[in-house]
Coordinates of C-alpha atoms in Angstrom, one line a residue:
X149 CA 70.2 30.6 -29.7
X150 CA 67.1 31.8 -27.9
X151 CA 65.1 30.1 -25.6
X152 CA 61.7 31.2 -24.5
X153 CA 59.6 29.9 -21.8
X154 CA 55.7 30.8 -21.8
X155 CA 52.9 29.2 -19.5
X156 CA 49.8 28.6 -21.5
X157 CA 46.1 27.2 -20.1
X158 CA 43.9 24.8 -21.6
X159 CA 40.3 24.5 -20.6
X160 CA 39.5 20.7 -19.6
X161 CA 35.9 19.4 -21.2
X162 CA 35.1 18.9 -17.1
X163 CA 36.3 18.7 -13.5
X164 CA 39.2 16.2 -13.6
X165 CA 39.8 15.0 -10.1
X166 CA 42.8 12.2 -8.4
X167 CA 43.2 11.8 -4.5
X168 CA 45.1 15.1 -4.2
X169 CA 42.5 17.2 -5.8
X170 CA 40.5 18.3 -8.8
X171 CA 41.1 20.8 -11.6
X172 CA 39.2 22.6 -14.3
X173 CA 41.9 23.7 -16.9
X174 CA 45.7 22.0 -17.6
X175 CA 48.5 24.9 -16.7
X176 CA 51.4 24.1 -19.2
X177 CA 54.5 25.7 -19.7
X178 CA 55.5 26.0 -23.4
X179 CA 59.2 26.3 -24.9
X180 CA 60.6 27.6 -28.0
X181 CA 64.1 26.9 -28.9
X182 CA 65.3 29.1 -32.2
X183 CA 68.9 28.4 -33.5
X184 CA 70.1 29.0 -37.3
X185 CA 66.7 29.8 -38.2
X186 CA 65.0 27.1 -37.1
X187 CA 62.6 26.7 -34.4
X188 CA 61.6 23.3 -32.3
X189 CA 59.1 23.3 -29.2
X190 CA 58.1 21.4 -26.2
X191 CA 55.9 21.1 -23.8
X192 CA 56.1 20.3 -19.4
X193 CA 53.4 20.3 -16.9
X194 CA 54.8 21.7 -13.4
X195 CA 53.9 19.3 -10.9
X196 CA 53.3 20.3 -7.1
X197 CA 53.4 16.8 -6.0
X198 CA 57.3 17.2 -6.9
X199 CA 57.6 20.8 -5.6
X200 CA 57.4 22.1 -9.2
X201 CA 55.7 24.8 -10.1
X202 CA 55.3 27.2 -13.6
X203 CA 57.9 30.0 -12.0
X204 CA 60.7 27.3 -10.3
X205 CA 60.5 25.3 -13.7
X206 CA 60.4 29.0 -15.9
X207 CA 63.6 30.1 -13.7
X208 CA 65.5 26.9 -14.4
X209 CA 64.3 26.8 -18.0
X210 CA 65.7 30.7 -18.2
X211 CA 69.0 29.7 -16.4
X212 CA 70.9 27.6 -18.5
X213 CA 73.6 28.5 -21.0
X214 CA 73.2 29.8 -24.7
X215 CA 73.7 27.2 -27.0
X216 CA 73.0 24.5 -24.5
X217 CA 72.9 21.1 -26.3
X218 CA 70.9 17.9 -25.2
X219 CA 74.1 15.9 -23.6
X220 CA 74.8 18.7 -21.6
X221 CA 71.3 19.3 -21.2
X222 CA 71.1 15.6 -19.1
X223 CA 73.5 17.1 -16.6
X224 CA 72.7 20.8 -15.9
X225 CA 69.6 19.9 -15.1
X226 CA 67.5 17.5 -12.7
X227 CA 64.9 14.9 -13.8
X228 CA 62.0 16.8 -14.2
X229 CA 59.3 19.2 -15.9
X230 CA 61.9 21.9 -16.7
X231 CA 64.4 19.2 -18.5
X232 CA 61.7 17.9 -20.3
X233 CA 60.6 20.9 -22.5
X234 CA 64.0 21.7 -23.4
X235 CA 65.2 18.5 -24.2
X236 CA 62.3 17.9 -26.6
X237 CA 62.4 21.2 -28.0
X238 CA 66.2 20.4 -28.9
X239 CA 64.6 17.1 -30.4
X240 CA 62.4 18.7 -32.7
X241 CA 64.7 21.3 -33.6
X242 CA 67.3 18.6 -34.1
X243 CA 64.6 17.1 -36.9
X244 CA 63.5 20.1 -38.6
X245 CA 67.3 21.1 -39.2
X246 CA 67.7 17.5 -40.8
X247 CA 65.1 17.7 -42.1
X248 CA 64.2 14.1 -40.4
X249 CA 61.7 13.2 -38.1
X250 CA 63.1 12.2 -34.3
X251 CA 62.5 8.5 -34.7
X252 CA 65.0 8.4 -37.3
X253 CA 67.3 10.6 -35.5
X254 CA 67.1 8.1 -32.5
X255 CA 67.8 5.2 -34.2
X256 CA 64.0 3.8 -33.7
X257 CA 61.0 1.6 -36.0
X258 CA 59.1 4.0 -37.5
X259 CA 56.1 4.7 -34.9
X260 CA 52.6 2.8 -34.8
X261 CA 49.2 3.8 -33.3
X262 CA 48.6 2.7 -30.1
X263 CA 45.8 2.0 -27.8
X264 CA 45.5 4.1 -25.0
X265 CA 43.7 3.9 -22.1
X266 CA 40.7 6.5 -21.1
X267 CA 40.8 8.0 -17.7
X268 CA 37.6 8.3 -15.4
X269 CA 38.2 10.9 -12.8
X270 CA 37.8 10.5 -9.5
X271 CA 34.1 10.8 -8.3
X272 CA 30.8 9.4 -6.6
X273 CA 30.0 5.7 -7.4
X274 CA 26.9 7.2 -9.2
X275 CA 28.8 9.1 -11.4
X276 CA 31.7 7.0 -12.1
X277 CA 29.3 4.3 -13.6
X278 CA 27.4 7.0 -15.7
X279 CA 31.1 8.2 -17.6
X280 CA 31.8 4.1 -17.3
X281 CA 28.6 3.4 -19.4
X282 CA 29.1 6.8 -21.9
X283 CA 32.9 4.6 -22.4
X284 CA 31.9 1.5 -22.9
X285 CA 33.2 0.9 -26.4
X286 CA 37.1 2.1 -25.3
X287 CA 39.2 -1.0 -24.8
X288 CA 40.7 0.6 -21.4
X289 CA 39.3 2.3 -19.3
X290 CA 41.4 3.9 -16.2
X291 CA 39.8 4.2 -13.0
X292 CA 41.0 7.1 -10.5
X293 CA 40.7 5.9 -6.8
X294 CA 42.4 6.4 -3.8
X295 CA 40.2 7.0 -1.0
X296 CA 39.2 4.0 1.7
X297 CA 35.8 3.7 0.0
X298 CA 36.8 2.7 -3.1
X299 CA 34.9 -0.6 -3.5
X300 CA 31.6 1.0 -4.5
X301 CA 33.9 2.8 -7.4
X302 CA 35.0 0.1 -8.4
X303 CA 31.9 -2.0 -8.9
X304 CA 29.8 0.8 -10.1
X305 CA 32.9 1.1 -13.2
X306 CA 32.8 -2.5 -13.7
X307 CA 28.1 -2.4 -13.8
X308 CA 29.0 0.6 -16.6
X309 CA 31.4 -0.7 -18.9
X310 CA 31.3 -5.0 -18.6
X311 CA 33.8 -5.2 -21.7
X312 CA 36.7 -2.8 -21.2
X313 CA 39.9 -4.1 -19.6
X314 CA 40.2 -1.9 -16.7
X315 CA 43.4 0.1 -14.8
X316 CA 43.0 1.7 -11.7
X317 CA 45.2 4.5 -10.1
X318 CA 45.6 5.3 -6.4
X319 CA 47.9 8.0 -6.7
X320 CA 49.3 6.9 -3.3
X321 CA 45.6 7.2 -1.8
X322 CA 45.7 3.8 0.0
X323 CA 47.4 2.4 3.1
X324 CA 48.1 -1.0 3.2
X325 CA 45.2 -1.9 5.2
X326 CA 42.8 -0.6 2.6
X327 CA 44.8 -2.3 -0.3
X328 CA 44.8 -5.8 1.1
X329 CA 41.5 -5.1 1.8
X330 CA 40.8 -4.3 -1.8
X331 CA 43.2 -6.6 -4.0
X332 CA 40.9 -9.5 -3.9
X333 CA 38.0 -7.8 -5.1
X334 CA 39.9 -5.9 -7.8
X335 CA 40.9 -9.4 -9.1
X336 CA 37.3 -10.3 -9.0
X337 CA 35.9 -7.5 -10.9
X338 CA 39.0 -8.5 -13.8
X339 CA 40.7 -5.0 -13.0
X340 CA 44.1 -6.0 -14.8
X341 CA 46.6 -3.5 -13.3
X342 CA 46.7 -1.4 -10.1
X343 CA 49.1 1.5 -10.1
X344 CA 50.8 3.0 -7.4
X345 CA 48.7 1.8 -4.6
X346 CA 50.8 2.8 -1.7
X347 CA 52.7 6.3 -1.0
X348 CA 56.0 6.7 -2.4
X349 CA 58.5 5.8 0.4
X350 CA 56.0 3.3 2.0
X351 CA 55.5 1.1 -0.3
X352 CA 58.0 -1.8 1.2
X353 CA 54.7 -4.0 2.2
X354 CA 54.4 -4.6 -1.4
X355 CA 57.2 -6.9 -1.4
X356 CA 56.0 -8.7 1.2
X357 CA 52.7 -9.9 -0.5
X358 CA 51.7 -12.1 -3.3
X359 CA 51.1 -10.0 -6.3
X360 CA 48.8 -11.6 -8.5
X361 CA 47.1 -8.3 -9.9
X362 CA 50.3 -6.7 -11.1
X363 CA 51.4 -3.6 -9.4
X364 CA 52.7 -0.2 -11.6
X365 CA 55.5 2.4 -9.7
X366 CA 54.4 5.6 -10.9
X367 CA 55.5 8.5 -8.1
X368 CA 57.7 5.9 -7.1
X369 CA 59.8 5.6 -10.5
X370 CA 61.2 8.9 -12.4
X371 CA 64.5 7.8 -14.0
X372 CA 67.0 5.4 -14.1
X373 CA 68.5 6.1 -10.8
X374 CA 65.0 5.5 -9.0
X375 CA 64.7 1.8 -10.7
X376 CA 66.8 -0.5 -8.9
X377 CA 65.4 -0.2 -5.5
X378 CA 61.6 -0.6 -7.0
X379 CA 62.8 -4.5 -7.3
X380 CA 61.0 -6.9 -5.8
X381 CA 57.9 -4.8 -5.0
X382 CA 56.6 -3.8 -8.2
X383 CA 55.6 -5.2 -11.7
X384 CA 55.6 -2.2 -14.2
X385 CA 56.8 1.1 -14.5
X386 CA 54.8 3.9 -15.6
X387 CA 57.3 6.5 -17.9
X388 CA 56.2 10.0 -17.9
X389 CA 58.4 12.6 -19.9
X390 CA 57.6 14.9 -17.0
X391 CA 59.3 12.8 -14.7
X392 CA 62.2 11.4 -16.0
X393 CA 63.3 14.7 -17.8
X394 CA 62.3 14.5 -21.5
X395 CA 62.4 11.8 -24.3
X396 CA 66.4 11.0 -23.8
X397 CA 65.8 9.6 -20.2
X398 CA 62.7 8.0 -21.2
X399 CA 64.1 6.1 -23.9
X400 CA 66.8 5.1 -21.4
X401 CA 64.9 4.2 -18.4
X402 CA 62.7 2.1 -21.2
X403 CA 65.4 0.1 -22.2
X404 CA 66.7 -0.2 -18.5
X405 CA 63.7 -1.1 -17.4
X406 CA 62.5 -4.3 -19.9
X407 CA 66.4 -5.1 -19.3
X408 CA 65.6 -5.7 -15.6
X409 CA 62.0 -7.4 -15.8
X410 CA 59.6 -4.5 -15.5
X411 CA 56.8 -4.2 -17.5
X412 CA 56.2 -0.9 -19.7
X413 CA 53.3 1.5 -19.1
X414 CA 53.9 4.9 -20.7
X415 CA 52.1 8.2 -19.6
X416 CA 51.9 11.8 -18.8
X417 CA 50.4 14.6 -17.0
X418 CA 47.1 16.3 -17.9
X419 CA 48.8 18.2 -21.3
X420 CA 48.4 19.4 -25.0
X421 CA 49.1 17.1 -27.9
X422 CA 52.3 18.6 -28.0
X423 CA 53.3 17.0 -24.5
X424 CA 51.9 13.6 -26.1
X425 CA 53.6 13.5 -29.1
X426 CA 57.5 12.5 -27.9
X427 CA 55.7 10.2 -25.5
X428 CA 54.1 8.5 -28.3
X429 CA 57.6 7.3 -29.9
X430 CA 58.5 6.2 -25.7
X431 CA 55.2 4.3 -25.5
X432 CA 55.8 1.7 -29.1
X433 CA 55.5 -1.6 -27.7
X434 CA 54.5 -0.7 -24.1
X435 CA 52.0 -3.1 -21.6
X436 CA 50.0 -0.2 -21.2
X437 CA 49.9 3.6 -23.0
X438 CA 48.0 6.0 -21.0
X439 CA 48.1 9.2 -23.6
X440 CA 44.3 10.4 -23.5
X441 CA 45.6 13.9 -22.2
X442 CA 44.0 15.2 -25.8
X443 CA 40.9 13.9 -24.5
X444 CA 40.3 15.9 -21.3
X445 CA 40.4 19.3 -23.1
X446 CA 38.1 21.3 -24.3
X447 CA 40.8 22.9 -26.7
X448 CA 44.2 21.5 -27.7
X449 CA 46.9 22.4 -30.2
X450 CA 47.0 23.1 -34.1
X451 CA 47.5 20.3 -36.1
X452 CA 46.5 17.5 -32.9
X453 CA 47.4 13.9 -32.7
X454 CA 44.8 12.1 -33.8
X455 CA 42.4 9.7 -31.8
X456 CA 40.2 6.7 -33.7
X457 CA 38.5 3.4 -32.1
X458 CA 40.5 3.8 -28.6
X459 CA 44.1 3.9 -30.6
X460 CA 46.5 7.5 -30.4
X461 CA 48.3 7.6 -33.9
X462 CA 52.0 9.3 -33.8
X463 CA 52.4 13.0 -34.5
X464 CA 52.7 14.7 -37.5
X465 CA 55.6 16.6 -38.6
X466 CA 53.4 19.8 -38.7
X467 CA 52.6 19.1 -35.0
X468 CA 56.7 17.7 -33.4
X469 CA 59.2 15.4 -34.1

């Protein structure tokens, strides 16, 4: 078997920036897993916020065992970026051997388009209702706050784009002073979802409060083992690949999750179509799909999923899975 780990860069169309900070390009780390002649690939975005980054997740990528399979795959490695290429790179490989596609393999419904959600970054109120009003016609539209002086944001989104539903995204960029301060107006202005509003690990004040705009655990929630103590505080769980370690887990924390009341929102880092794609099969039937990574780039992969009237179709075989 050989396994080869490359980082590639993608140019983004602009400046995407969240409460931590802005970037200009997505830094991906690409992997190719060739066995009997046959050759599947995924993709993982390293993720400071996690203490990732493209040499940690290349040196665990580079340590594990020839001929490593996806079972043991769950256990030599943590939740994460690393697991996550691999263990969709052994998923397509697994379908282009069968010559199947990994729905099938997984036991699942044949996949559906999906509406997605469009992301505004981060910015001036000014500016924010300008890229609101140029995304009018996108059924959701997903705000990026998390600074104390969000309100102007959020109104100047709303003045832009009356029709959308609208999502916003703290990242962890509010205390809870600034989100009780805030919840009543985002009911007001219709926004239908607020994700992660507190810090992860501080976010015990949301089980203390009414929640009528429902609340999504996104740094707060990576796998299975995370899920139980989000009880009680919030409404929805947001699945990234990147998290919980590749489409296995995410499959599993699905199912575990609807099992124990939460809500489904399925997304991802700032990626390729090729870091979509798995996602897409994760997100059937989901509250909310946030997979408009495509979107952001100026350039993307051969053969791209494909994006028509706010919906992101599932891959084709020339592309994964």
């Amino acid at each position: 078997m050989s396994l080869i780990a490359t980082p590639e860069t993608f140019r983004l169309r602009e400046v995407f920036t969240i409460s931590r900070g802005s970037r200009t390009e997505a830094k991906v780390l690409t992997v190719w897993l060739s066995r009997g002649g046959v050759t599947g690939w995924g993709e993982c975005v390293p993720y400071a916020r996690y203490g990732e980054s493209l040499e940690s997740v290349t040196a665990q990528i580079e340590g594990l065992p020839e001929g490593v399979t996806r079972e043991a795959l769950q256990r030599l490695l943590p939740p994460g970026a690393a697991r996550n290429a691999v263990d969709c790179a052994l998923w397509d490989h697994a379908a282009k051997a069968a010559g199947r596609r990994v729905w099938q393999l997984a036991g699942l419904a044949e996949p559906v388009p999906q509406t997605t959600a469009y992301t505004l970054s981060l910015d001036s109120p000014e500016n924010m209702r300008a890229a609101a009003a140029r995304n009018a016609q996108r059924p959701i539209l997903k705000i990026k706050l998390g600074t104390p002086d969000d309100m102007a944001r959020i109104e100047a989104v709303r003045a832009g784009a009356p029709k959308p539903t609208i999502i916003v995204d703290a990242n962890e960029g509010w205390s809870a002073e600034v989100y009780a301060d805030l919840a009543p107006h985002l009911l007001r202005l219709g926004v239908a979802m607020v994700e992660q509003p507190l810090p992860a690990g501080k976010d015990d004040m949301l089980a203390e409060i009414a929640r009528p705009l429902p609340v999504c655990a996104d740094e707060s929630c990576h796998d299975r083992a995370t899920l139980a103590p989000l009880k009680g505080k919030y409404d929805l769980v947001n699945i990234k690949l990147d998290k919980t370690g590749g489409l296995t887990e995410a499959l599993a924390l699905r199912d575990a999750a609807r099992a124990a009341g939460f809500g489904v929102m399925v997304g991802s880092m700032v990626g390729t179509s090729l870091a979509m794609a798995p996602a897409v099969l994760v997100a059937q039937g989901a509250l909310y799909t946030d997979l408009d990574g495509p979107l952001l780039l100026a350039e993307d992969r051969a053969n791209p999923l494909h994006y028509e009237a706010g919906q992101v179709y599932p891959p084709e075989v020339a592309l994964w899975g």
